[in-house]
Short mmCIF file of C-alpha atoms and ligand atoms in Angstrom, two decimals:
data_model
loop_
_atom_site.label_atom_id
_atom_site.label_comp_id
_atom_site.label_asym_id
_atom_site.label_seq_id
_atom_site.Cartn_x
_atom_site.Cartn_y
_atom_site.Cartn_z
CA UNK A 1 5.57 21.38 -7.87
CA UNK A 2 4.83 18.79 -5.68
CA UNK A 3 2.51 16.19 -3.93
CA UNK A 4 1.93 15.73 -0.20
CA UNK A 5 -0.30 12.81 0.40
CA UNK A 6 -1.84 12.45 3.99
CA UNK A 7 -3.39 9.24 5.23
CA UNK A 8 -6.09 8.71 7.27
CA UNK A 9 -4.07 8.59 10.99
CA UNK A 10 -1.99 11.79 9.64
CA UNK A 11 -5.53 13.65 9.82
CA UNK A 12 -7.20 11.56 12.18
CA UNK A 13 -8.36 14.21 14.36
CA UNK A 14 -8.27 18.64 15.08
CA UNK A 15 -4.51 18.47 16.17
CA UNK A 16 -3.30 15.79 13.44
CA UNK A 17 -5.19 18.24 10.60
CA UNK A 18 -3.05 21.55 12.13
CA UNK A 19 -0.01 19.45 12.30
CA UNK A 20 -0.63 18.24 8.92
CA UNK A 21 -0.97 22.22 8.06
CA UNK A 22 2.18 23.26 9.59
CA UNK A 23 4.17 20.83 7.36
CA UNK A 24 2.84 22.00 4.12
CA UNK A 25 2.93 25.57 5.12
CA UNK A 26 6.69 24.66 5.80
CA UNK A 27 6.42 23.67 1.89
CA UNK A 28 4.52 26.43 0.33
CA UNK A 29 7.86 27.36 -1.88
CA UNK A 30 7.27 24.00 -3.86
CA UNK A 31 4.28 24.60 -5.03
CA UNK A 32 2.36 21.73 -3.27
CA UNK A 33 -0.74 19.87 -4.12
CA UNK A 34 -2.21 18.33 -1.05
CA UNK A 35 -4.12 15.10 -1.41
CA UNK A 36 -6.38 13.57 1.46
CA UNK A 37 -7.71 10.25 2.82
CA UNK A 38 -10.66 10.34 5.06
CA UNK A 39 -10.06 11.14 8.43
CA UNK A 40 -9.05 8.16 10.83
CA UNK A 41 -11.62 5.19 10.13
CA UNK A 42 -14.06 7.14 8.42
CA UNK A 43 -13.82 4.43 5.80
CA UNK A 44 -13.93 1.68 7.64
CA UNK A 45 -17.22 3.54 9.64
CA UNK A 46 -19.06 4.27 6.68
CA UNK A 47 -19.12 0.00 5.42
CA UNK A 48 -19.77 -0.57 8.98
CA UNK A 49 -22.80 1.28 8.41
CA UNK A 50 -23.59 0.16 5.25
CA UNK A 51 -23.97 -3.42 6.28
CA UNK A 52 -26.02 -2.23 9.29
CA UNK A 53 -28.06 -0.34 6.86
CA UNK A 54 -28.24 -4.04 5.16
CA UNK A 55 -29.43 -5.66 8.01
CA UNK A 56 -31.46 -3.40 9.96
CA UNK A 57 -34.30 -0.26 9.58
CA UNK A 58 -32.37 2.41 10.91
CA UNK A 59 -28.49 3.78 11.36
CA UNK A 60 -26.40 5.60 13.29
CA UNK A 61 -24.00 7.67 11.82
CA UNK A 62 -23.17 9.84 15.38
CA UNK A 63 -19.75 8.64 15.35
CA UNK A 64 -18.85 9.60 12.17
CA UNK A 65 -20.86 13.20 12.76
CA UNK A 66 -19.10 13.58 16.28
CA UNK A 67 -15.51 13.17 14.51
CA UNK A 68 -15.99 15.67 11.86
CA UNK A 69 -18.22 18.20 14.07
CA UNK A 70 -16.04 18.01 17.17
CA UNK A 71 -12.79 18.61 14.55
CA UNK A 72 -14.31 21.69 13.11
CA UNK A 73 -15.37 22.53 16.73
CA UNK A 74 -11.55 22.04 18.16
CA UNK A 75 -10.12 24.02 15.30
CA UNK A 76 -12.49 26.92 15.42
CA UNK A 77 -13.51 26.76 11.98
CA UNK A 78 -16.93 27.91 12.94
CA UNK A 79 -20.20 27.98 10.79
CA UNK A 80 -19.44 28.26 7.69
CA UNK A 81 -17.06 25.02 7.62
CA UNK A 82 -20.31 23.47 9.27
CA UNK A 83 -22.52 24.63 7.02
CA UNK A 84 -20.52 22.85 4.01
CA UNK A 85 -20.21 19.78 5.68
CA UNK A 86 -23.66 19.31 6.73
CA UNK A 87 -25.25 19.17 3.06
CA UNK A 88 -22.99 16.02 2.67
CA UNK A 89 -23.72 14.30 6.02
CA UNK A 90 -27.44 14.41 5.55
CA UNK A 91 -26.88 13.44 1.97
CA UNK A 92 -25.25 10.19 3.58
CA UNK A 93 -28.08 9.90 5.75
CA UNK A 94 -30.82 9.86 3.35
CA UNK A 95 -27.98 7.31 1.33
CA UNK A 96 -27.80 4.86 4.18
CA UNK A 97 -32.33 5.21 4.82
CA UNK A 98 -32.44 4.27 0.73
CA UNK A 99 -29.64 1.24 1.54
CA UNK A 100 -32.01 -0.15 4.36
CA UNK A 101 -35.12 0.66 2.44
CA UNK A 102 -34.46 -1.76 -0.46
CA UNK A 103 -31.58 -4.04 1.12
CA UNK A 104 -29.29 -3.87 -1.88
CA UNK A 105 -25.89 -2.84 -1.44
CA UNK A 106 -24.38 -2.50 -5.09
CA UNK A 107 -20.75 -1.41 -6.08
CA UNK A 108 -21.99 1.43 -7.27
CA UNK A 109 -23.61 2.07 -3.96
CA UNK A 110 -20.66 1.46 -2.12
CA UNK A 111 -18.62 3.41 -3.63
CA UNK A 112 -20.93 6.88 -3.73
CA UNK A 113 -21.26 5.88 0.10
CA UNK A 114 -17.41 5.76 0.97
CA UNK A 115 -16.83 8.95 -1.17
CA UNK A 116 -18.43 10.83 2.01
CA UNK A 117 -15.06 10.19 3.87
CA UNK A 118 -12.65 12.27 1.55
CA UNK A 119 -15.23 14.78 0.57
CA UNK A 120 -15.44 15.69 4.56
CA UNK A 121 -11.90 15.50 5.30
CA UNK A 122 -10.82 17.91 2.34
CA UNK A 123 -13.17 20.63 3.26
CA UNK A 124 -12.27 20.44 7.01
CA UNK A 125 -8.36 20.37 6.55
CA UNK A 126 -8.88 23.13 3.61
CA UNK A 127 -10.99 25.18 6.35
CA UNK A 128 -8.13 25.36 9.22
CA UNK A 129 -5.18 25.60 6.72
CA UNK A 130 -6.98 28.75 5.18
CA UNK A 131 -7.27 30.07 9.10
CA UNK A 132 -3.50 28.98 9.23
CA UNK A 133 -3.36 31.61 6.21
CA UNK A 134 -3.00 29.77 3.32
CA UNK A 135 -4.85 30.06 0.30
CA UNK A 136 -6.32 26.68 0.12
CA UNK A 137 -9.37 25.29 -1.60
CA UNK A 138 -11.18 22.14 -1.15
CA UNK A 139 -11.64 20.09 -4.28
CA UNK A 140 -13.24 17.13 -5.12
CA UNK A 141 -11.00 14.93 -7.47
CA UNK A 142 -13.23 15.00 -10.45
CA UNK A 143 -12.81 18.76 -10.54
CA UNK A 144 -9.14 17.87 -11.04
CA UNK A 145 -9.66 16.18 -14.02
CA UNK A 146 -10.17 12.15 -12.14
CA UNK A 147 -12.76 10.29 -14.77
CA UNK A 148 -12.23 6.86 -14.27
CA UNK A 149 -14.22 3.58 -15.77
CA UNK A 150 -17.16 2.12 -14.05
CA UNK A 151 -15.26 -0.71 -12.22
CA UNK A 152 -16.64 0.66 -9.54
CA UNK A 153 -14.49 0.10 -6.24
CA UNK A 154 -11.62 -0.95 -8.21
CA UNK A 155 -12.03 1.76 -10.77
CA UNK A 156 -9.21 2.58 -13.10
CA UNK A 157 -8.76 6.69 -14.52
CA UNK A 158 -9.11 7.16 -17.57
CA UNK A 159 -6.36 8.21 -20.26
CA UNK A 160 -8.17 11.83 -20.95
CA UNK A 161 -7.32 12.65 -17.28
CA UNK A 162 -3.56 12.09 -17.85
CA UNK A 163 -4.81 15.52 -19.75
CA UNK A 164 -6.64 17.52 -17.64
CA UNK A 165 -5.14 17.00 -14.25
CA UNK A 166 -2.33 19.33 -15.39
CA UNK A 167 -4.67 21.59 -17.19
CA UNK A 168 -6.92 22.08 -14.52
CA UNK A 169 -4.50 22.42 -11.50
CA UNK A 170 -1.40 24.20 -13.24
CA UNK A 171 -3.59 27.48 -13.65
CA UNK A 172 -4.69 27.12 -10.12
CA UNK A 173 -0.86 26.81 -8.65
CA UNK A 174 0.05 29.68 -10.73
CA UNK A 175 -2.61 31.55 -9.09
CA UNK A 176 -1.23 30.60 -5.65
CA UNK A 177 -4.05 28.37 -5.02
CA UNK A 178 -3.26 25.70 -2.52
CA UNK A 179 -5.48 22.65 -3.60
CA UNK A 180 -6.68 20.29 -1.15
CA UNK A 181 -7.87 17.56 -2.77
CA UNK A 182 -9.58 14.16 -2.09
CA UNK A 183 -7.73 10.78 -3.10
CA UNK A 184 -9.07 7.30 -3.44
CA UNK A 185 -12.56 8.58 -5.64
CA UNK A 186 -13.33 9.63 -9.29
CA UNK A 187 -16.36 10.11 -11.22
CA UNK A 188 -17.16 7.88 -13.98
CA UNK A 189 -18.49 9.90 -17.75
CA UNK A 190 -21.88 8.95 -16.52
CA UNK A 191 -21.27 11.33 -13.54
CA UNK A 192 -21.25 8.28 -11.12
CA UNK A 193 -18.70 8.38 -8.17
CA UNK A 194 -16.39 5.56 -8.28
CA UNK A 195 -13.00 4.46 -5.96
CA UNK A 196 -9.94 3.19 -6.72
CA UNK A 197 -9.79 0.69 -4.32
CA UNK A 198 -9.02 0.60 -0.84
CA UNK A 199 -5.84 2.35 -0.05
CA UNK A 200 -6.57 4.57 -3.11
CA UNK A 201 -5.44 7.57 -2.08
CA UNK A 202 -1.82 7.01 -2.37
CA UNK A 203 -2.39 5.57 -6.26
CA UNK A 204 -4.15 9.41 -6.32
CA UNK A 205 -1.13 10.94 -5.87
CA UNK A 206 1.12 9.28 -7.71
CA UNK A 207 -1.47 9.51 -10.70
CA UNK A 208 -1.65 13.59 -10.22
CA UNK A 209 2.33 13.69 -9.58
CA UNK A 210 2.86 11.84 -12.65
CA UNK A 211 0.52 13.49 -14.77
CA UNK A 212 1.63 16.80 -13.05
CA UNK A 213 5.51 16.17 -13.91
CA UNK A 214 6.18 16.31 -9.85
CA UNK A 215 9.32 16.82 -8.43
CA UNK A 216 8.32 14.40 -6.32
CA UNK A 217 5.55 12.63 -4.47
CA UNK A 218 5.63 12.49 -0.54
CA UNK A 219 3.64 9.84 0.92
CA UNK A 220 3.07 11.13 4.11
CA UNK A 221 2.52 7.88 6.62
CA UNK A 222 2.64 7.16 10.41
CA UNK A 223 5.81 5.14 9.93
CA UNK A 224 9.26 6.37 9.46
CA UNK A 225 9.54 5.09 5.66
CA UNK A 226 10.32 1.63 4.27
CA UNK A 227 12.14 -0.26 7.51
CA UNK A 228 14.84 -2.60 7.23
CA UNK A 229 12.79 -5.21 9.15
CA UNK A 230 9.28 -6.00 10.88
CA UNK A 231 9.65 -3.40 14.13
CA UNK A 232 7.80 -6.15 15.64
CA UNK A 233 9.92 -8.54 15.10
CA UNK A 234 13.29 -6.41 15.26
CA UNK A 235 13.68 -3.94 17.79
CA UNK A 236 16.37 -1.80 15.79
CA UNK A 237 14.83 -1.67 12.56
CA UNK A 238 15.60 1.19 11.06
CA UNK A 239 14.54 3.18 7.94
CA UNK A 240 16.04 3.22 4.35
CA UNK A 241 17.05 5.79 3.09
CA UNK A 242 16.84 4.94 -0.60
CA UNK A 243 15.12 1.83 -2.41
CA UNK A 244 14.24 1.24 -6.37
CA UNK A 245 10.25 0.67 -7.02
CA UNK A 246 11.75 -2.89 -7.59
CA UNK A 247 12.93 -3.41 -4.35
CA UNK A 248 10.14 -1.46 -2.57
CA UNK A 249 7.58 -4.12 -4.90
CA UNK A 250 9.33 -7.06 -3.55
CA UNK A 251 8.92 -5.63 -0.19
CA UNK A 252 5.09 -4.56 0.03
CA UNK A 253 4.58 -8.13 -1.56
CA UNK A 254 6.66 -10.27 0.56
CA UNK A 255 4.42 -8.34 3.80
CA UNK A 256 5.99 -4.62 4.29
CA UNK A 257 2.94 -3.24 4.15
CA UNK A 258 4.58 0.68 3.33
CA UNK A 259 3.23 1.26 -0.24
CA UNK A 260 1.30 -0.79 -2.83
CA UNK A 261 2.91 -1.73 -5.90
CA UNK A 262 -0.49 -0.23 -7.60
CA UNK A 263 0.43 2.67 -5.85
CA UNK A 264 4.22 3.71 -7.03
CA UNK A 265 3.24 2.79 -11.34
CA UNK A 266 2.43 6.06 -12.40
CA UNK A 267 5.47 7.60 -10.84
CA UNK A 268 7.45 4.76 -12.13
CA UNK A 269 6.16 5.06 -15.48
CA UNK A 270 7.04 8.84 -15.32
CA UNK A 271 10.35 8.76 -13.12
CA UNK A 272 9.48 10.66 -10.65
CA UNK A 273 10.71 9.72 -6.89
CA UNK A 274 8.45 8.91 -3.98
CA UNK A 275 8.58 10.00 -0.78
CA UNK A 276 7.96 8.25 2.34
CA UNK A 277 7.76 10.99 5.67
CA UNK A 278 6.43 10.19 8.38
CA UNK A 279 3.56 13.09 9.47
CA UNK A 280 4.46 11.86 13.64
CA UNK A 281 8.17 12.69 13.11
CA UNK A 282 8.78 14.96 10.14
CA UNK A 283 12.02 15.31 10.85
CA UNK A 284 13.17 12.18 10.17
CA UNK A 285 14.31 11.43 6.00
CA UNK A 286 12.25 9.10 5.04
CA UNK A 287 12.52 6.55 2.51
CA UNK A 288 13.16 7.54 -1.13
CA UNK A 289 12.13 5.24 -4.05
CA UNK A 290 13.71 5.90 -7.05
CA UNK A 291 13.59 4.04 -10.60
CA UNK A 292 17.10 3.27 -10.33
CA UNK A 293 20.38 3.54 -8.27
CA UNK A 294 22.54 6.18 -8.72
CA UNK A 295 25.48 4.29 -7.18
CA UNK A 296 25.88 0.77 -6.09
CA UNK A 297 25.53 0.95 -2.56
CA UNK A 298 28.69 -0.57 -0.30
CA UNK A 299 26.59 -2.81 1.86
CA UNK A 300 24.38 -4.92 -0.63
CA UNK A 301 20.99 -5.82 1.70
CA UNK A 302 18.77 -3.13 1.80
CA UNK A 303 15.94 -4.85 4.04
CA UNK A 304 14.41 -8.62 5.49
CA UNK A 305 10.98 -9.27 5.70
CA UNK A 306 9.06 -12.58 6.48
CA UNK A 307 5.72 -14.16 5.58
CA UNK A 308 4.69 -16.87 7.92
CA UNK A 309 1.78 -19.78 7.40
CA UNK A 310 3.27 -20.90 4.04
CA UNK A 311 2.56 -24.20 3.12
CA UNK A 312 5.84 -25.86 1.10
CA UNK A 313 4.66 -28.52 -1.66
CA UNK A 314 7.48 -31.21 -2.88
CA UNK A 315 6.65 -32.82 -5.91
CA UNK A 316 9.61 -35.67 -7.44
CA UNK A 317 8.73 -37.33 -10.53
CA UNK A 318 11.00 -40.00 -11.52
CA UNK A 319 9.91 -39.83 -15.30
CA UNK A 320 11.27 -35.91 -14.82
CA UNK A 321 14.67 -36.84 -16.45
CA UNK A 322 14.88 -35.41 -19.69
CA UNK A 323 10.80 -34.98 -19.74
CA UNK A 324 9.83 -31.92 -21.61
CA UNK A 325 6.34 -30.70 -20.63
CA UNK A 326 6.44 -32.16 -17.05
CA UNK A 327 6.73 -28.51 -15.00
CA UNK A 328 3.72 -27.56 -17.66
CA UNK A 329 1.93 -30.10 -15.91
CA UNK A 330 2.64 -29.39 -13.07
CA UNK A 331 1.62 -25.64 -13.03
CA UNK A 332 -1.83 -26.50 -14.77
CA UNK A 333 -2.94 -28.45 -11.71
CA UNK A 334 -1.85 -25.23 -9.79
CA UNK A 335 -3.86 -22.88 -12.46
CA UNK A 336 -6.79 -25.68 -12.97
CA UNK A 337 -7.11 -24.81 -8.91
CA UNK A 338 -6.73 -21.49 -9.01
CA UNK A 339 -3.67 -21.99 -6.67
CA UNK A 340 -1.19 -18.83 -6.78
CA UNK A 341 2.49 -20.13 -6.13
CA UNK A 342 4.85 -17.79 -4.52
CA UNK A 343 8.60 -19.32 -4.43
CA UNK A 344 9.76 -22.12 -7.05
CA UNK A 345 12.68 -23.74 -7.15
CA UNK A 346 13.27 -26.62 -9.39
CA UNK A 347 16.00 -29.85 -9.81
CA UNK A 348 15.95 -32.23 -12.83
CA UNK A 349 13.82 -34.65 -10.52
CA UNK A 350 11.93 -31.97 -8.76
CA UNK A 351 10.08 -29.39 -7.82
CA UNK A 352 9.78 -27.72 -4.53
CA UNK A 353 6.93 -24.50 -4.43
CA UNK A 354 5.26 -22.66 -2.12
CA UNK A 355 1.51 -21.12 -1.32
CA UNK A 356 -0.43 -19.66 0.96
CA UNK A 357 -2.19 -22.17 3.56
CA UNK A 358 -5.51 -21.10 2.82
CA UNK A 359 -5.86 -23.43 0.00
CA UNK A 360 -7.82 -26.62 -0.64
CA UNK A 361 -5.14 -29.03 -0.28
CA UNK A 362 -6.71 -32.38 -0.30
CA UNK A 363 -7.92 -31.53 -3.68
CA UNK A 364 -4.64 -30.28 -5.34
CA UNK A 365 -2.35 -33.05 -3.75
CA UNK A 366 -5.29 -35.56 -5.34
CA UNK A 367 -4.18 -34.18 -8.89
CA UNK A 368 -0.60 -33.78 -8.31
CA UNK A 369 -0.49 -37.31 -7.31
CA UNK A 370 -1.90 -38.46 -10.73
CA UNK A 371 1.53 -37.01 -12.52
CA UNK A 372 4.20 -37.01 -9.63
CA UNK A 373 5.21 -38.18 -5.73
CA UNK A 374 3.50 -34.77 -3.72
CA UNK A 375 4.82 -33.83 -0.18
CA UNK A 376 3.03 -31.28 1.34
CA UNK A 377 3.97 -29.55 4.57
CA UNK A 378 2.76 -26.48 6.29
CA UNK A 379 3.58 -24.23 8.89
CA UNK A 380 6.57 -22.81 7.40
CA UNK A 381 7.68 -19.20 6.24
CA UNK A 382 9.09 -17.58 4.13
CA UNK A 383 12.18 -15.13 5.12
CA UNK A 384 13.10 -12.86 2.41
CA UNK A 385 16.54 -10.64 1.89
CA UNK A 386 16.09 -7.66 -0.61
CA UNK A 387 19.53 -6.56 -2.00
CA UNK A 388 22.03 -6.68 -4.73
CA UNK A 389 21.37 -10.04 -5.87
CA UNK A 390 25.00 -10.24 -7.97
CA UNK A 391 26.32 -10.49 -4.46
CA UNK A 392 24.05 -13.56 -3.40
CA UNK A 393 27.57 -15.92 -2.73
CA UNK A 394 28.36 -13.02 0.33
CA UNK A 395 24.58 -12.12 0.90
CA UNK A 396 24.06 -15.97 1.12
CA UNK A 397 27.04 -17.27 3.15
CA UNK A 398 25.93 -14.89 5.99
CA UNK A 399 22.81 -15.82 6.21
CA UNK A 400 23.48 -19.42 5.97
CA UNK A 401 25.88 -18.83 8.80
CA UNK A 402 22.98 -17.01 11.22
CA UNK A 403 20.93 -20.91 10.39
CA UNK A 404 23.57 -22.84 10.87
CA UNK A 405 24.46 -20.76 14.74
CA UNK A 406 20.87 -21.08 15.37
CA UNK A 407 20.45 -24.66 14.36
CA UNK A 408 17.73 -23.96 11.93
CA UNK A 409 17.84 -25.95 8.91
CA UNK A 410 16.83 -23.88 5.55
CA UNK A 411 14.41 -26.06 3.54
CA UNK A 412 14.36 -24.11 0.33
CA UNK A 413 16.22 -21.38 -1.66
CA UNK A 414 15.11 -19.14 -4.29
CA UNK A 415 17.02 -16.51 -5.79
CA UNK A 416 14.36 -14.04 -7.21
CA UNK A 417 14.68 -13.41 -11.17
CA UNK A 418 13.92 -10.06 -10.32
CA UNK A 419 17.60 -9.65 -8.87
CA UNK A 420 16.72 -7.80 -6.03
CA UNK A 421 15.96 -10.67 -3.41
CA UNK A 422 16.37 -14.20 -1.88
CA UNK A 423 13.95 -16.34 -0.20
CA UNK A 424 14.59 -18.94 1.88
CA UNK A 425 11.91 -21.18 3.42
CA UNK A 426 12.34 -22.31 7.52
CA UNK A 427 9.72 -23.45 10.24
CA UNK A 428 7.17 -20.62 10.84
CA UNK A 429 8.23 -21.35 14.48
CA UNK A 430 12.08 -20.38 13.52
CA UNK A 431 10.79 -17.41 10.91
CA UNK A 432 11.38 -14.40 13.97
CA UNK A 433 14.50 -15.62 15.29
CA UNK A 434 16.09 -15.77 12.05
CA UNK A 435 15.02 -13.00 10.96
CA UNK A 436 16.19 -11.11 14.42
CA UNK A 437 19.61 -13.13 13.77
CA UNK A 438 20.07 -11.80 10.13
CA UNK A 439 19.19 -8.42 11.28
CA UNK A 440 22.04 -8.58 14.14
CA UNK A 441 24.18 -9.82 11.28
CA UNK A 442 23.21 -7.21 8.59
CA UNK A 443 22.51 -4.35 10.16
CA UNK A 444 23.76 -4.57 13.61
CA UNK A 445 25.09 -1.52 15.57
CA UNK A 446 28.64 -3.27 16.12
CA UNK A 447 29.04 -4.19 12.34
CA UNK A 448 30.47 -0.76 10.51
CA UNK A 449 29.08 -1.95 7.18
CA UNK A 450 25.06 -1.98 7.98
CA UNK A 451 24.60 1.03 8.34
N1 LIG B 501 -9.93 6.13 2.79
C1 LIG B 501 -9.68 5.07 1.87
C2 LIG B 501 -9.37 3.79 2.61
O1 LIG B 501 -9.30 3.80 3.83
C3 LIG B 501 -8.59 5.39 0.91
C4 LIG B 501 -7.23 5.60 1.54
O2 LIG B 501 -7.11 5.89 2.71
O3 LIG B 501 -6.25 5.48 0.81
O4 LIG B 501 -9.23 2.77 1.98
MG1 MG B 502 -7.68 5.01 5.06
#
């Protein structure tokens, strides 16, 4: 079997839901399981509401009825898909009238409020792919088995579903049952309806994949997989065809916002590949990400990203010679602030780190200062290569080539212990041309070995 995950754009509306149909019908051989987000911003509608609820006597939920009503409308799904969706939209209204009643807007709250989203989307897309004949059913995730704690909107599942996801669904796919089930929400063993966080849905199917024993999962996006660089940035970017879940980790991370990290542990746990399709161009391959390599690739940088507003921190001590204990220090101001450092790298006099601006600086330098000599400097970025680290000398002397051509001077390296990437820091102003010059350099059409 398999998993076919849809995000929100991928059913956004009547046309994306049949589209969405016609690639699983395409599928029906594998056995999928189908798992939804809500449609389009549905999520984003329903806080939106909440916080007017907060602040005001009455809401407006008409854009949030008009996009489910006018889908079932478009698709011809008539009055019996209406009829099951209406029970839950007047459920959210009388939700939202008790939100404004008592102003109180709890986790708990939240998270039965969101649910709403997915619950609609599921019986909608269920509705057309059964008029597309296909035998699918609607299901909410805790009738697959999804009991989570009561963290509720970062809730995790609990181990007993690892159990029952495979017990409930396998007798259904044996049947021929197509399920259609919601991501992103669980019930808690009080019965209370809890999330996984935002973005949930894809950690959904990973979790049933792995506790299914999937062939695979596909992650089915409005992007073309995991790119080899910002298509923003770099005109040519192109997919990958094949990444580890290390690789793809230091990616989302360093601002390739594909898949969370959260997202791909189950499968990694388990083995099993993801998938990355794109639901706008099917067609295309996609990204796989695989626990390991089956071959060591003949071109050793897989993909560049960048992170800009980075503030760089220099710290010398001259007592650092020989010191045990002094980086200890050092990194207990940083935890004493609650400062998260990204990119270290360290000399016998030094150390040279990096963090996001948002920080209280004055604060942090104040302590540094007490134990070392503290340069700070911000505006810079960080560019990052993700590849075969055992080739950094070749990685390395390219990309110190494309600086020194365009006269940008690297401030800091850092050679990831991970293996799979570099970092280098430069102005945030120079961050898009170098990372357009390493592309050229990597990847470009003219150069037989990025391809
Ligand atoms: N609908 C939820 C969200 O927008 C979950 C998801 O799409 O993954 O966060
Ligand atoms: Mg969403």
């Amino acid at each position: 079997m398999i998993v076919m995950k849809f995000g929100g754009s991928s059913v956004a509306d009547a046309g994306r839901i049949r589209h969405v149909g016609e690639i699983v019908a395409s599928r029906l051989s594998r056995k999928p399981v189908v798992v939804l987000s809500a449609m389009g911003d549905t999520t984003d509608l329903l806080l939106e509401a909440a916080n007017a609820a907060l602040a005001e006597k009455s809401v407006s939920i008409e854009k949030i009825e008009d996009l489910h009503y006018k889908a079932i409308a478009d698709l011809n799904l008539g009055e019996k898909t209406e009829a099951e969706i209406r029970p839950l939209l007047e459920e959210l209204k009388s939700l939202l009238a008790g939100i404004s009643l008592i102003r109180e807007l709890t986790g708990r709250t939240k998270d039965y409020l969101v649910s709403f989203g997915e619950r609609l989307s599921v019986r909608i897309a269920a509705s057309c792919f059964r008029l597309m004949n296909m035998n699918a059913r609607a299901m909410d995730a805790w009738e697959i088995g999804f009991v989570s704690d009561s963290n509720y909107t970062a809730a995790e599942l609990d181990r007993e579903s690892w159990n029952m996801v495979p017990r409930l669904l396998n007798p259904l796919l044996e049947g021929g049952i197509l399920p259609v089930v919601t991501g992103f929400i669980a019930k808690d063993a009080k019965g209370n309806i809890t999330t996984l966080g935002r973005g949930g849905s894809d950690r959904s199917a990973t979790i049933i994949a792995a506790a299914m024993g999937a062939e695979e999962a596909q992650v089915w996006k409005d992007v073309d997989g995991i790119l080899t660089a910002d298509p923003r940035l770099v005109g040519d970017a192109r997919p990958v065809e094949l990444v580890t879940y290390e690789e793809a980790a230091e990616l989302a991370y360093f601002g390739a916002q594909v898949l969370h990290p959260r997202a791909m542990q189950p499968c990694l746990k388990t083995n099993i590949p993801v998938l990355v399709k794109n639901s706008y161009n099917p067609g295309a391959p996609g990204t796989r990400i695989v626990a390991s390599r089956p071959e060591k690739p003949a071109f050793p940088v897989r993909a560049l990203t960048s992170r800009g507003n980075i503030t760089l921190i220099d710290i010398v001590s001259t007592r650092m010679v020989g010191q045990a204990g002094f980086l200890n220090g050092v990194f207990s101001v940083f935890a004493r602030h609650g400062v998260s450092v990204d990119v270290v790298a360290t000399s016998e006099v030094s150390i040279s780190l990096t963090l996001d601006t948002a920080n209280d600086l004055e604060a942090l330098k104040e302590d540094l200062a007490r134990i070392a000599r503290v340069e700070i400097k911000t505006g810079k970025a960080i560019v990052t290569i993700i590849g075969d680290v055992s080739r950094s000398s070749e990685i390395l002397q390219r990309a110190f080539g494309v600086c020194a051509d365009l006269d940008v001077q690297v401030q800091m390296v850092s050679q990831g212990a991970s293996k799979v990437n570099i970092s280098f820091i430069v102005d945030d102003t120079q961050a898009a041309g170098v990372v357009q010059g390493l592309h050229r350099n990597y990847f470009g059409k003219d150069d037989k070995d990025g391809k």
